[in-house]
PDB file of C-alpha atoms and ligand atoms in Angstrom:
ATOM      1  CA  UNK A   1       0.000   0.000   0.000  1.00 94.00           C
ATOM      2  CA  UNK A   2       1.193   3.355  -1.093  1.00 96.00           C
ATOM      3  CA  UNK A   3      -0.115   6.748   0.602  1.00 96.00           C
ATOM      4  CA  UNK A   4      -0.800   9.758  -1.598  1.00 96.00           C
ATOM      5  CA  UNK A   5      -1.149  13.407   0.178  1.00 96.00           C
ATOM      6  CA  UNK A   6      -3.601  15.228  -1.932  1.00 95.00           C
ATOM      7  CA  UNK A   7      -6.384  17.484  -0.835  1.00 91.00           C
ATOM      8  CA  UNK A   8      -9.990  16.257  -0.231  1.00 90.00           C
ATOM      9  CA  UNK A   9     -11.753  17.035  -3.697  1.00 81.00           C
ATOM     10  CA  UNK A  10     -15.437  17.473  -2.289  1.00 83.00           C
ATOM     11  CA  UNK A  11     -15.991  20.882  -1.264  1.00 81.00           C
ATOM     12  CA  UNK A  12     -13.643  24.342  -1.006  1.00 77.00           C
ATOM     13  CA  UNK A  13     -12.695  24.247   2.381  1.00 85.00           C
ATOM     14  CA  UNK A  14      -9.264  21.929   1.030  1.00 86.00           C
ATOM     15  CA  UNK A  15      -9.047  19.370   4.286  1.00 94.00           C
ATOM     16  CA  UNK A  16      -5.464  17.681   4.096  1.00 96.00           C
ATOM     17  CA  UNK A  17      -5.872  14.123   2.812  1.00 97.00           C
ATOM     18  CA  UNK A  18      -3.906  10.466   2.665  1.00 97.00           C
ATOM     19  CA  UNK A  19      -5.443   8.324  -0.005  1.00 97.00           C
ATOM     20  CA  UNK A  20      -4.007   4.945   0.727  1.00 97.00           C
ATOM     21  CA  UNK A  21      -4.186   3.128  -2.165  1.00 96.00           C
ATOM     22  CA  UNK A  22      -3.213  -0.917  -3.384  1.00 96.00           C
ATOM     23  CA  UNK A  23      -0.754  -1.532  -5.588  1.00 95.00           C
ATOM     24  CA  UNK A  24      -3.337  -2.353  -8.292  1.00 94.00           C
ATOM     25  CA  UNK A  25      -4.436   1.304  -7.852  1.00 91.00           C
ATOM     26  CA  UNK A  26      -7.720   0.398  -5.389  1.00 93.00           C
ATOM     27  CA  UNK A  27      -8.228   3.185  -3.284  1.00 94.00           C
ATOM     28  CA  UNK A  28      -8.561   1.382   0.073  1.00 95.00           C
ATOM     29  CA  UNK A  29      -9.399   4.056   2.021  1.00 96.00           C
ATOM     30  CA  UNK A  30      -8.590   8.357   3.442  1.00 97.00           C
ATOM     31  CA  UNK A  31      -6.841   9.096   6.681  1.00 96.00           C
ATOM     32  CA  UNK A  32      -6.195  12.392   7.714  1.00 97.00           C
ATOM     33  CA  UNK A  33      -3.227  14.689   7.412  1.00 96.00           C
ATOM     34  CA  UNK A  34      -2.646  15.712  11.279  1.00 95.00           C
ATOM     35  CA  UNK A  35      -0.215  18.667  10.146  1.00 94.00           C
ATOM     36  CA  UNK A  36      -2.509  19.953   7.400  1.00 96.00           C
ATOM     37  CA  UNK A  37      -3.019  23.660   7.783  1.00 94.00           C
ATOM     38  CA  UNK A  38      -6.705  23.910   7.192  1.00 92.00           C
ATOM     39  CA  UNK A  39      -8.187  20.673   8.588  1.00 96.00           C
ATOM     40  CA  UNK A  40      -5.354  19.678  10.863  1.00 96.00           C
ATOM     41  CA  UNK A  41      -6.179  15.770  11.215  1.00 96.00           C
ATOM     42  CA  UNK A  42      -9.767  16.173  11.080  1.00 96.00           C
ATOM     43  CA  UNK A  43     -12.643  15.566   8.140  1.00 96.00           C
ATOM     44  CA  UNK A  44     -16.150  15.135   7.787  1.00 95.00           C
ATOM     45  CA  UNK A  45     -18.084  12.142   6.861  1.00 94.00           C
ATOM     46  CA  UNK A  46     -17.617  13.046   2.597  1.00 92.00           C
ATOM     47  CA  UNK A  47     -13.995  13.296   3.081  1.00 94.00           C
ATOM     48  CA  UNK A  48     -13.718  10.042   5.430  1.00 95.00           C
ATOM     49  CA  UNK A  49     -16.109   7.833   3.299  1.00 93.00           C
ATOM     50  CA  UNK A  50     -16.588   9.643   0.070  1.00 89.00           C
ATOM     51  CA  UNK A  51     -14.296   8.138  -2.573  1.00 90.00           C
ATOM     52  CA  UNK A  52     -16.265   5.175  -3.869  1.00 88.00           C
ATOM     53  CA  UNK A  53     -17.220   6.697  -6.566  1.00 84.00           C
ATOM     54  CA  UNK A  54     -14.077   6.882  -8.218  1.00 85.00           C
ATOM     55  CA  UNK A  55     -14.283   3.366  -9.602  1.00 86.00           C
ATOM     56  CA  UNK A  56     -18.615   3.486  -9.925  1.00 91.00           C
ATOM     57  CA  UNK A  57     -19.634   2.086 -12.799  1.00 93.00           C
ATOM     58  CA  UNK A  58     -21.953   4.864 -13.800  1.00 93.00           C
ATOM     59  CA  UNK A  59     -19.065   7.527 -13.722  1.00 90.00           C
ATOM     60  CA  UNK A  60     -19.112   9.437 -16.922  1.00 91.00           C
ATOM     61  CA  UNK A  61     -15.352   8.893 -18.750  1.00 90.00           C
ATOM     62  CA  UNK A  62     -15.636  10.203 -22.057  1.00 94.00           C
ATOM     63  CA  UNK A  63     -18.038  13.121 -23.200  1.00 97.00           C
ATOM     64  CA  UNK A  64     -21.049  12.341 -24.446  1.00 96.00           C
ATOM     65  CA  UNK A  65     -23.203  14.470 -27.241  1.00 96.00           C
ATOM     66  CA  UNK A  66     -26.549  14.790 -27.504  1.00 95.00           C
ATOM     67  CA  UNK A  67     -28.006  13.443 -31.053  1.00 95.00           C
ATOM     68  CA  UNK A  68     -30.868  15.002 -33.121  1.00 95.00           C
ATOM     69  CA  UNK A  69     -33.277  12.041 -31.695  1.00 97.00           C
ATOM     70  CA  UNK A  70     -31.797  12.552 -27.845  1.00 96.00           C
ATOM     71  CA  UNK A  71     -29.875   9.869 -27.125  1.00 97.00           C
ATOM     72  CA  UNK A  72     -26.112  10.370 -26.517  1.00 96.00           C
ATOM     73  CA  UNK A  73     -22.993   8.594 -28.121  1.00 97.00           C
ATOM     74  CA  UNK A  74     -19.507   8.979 -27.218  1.00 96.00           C
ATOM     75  CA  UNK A  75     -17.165  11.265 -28.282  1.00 97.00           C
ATOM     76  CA  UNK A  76     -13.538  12.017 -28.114  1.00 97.00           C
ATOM     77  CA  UNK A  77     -12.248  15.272 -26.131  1.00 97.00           C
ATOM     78  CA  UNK A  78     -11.050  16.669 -29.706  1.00 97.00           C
ATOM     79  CA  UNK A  79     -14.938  16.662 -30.547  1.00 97.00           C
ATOM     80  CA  UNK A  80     -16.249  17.562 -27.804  1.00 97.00           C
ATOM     81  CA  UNK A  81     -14.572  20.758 -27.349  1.00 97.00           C
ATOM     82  CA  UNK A  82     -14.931  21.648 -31.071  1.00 97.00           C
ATOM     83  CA  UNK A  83     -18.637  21.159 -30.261  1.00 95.00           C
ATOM     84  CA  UNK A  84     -19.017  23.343 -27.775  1.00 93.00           C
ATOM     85  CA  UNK A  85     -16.582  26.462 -29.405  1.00 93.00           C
ATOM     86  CA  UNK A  86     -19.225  26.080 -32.020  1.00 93.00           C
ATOM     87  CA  UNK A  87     -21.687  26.429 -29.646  1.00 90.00           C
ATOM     88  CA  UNK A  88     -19.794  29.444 -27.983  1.00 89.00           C
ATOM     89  CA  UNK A  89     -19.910  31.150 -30.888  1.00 88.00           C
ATOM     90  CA  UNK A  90     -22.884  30.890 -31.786  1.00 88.00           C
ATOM     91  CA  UNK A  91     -24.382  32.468 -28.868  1.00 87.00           C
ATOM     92  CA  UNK A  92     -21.884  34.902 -29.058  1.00 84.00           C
ATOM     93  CA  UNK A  93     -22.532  36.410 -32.363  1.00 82.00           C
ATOM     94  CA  UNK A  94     -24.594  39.342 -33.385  1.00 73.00           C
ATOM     95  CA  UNK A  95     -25.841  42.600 -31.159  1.00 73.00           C
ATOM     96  CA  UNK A  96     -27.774  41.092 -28.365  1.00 71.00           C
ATOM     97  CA  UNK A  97     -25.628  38.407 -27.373  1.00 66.00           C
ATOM     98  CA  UNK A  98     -25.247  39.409 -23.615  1.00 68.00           C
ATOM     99  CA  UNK A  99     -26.205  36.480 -21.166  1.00 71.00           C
ATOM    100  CA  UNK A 100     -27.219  34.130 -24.199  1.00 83.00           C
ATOM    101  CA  UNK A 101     -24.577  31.682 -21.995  1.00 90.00           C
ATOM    102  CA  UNK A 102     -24.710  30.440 -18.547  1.00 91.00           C
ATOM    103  CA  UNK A 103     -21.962  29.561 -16.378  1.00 92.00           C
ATOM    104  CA  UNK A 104     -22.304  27.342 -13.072  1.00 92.00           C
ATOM    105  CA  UNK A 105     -18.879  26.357 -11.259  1.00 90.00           C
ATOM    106  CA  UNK A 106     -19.010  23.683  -8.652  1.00 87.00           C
ATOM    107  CA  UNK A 107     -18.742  22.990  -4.687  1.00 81.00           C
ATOM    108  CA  UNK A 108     -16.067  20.782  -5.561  1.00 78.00           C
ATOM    109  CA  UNK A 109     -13.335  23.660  -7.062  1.00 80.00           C
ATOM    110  CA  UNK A 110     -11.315  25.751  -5.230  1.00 79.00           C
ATOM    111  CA  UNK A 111     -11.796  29.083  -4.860  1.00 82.00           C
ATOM    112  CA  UNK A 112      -9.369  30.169  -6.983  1.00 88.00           C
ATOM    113  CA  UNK A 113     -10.694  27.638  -9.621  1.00 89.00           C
ATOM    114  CA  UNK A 114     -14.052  29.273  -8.776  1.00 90.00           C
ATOM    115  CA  UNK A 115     -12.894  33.087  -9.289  1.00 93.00           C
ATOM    116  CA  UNK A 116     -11.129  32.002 -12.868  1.00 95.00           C
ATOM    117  CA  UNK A 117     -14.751  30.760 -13.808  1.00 94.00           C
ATOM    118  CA  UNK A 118     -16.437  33.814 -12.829  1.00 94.00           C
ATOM    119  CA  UNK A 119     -13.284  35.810 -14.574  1.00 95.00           C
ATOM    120  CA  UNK A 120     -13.961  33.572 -17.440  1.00 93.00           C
ATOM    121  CA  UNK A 121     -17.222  34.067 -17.449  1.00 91.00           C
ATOM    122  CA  UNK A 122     -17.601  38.233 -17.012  1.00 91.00           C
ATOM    123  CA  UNK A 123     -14.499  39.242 -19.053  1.00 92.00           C
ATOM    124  CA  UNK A 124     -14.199  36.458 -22.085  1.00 89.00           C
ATOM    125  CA  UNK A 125     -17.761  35.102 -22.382  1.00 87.00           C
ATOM    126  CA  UNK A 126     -19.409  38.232 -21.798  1.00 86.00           C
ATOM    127  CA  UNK A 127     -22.057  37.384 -19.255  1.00 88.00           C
ATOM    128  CA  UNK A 128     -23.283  38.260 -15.591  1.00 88.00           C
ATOM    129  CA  UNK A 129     -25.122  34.340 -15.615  1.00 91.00           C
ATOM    130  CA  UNK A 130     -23.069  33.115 -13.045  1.00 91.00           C
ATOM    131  CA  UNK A 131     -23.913  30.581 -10.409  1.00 90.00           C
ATOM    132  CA  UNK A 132     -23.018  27.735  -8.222  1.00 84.00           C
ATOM    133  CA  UNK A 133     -24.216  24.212  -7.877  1.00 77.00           C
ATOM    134  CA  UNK A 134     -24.231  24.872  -3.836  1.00 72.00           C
ATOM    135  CA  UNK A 135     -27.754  26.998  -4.812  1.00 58.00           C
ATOM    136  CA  UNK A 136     -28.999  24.413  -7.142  1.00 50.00           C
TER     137      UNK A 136
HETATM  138  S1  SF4 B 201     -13.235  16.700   4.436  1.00 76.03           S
HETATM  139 FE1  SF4 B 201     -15.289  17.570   4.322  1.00 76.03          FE
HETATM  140  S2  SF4 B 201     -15.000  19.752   4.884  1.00 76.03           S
HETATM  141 FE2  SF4 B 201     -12.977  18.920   4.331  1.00 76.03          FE
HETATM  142  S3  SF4 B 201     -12.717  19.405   2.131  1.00 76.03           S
HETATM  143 FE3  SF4 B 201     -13.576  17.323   2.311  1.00 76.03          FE
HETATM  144  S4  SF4 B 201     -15.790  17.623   2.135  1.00 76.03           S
HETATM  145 FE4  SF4 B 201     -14.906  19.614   2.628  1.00 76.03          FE
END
């Protein structure tokens, strides 16, 4: 068993993790870091427990796009970003194109991860549509 310091990925507060992991790459568990600034040596029940799904079976890993009849099919990342560019610019185009897009961030970023998104948002994609899946 191998343990990996990271940082607990569930919310912004950035506890001070161990993921202690097989050597086939199973996550067997999360202990604490005791001389973490932020959480020092303690976490709540996500950060403790939360981690199984990692390997679920229902975890998205590949986009998907939607098809004319609604059904999705995979896509490579390639695609998937060309996709939504074209979709970008769409909106984007002509003279009312102010908050024609929609931004929500996540609990899950950090807060600086969570100000680039808003920066993104305000100064390259032109819109005040900002929100948060914490209000959701
Ligand atoms: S342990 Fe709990 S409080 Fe700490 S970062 Fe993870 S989810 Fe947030």
């Amino acid at each position: 068993m191998k343990r990996v310091e990271t940082t607990c990925g569930y919310c912004g507060c950035g506890c001070g993790i161990y993921v202690n992991v097989a050597d086939d790459d199973t996550i067997l568990g999360i202990t604490p870091s005791y001389n973490h600034i932020v959480s020092k040596g303690k976490l709540c029940s996500k950060g403790w427990h939360g981690y199984a799904f990692v390997r679920d079976s229902r975890r998205l890993t590949s986009p998907l796009i939607r098809q004319e009849d609604g059904t999705f099919r995979k896509a490579s990342w390639d695609e998937a970003l060309e996709r939504v560019a074209e979709g970008l610019r769409g909106a984007m185009m002509g003279e009312d194109n102010t908050d024609r897009i929609g931004v929500i961030s996540s609990a899950r970023c950090t807060n600086e991860e969570n100000y680039l998104m808003a920066k993104l948002a305000r100064a390259g994609l032109k819109t005040s549509s900002v929100d948060h899946c914490a209000r959701l």
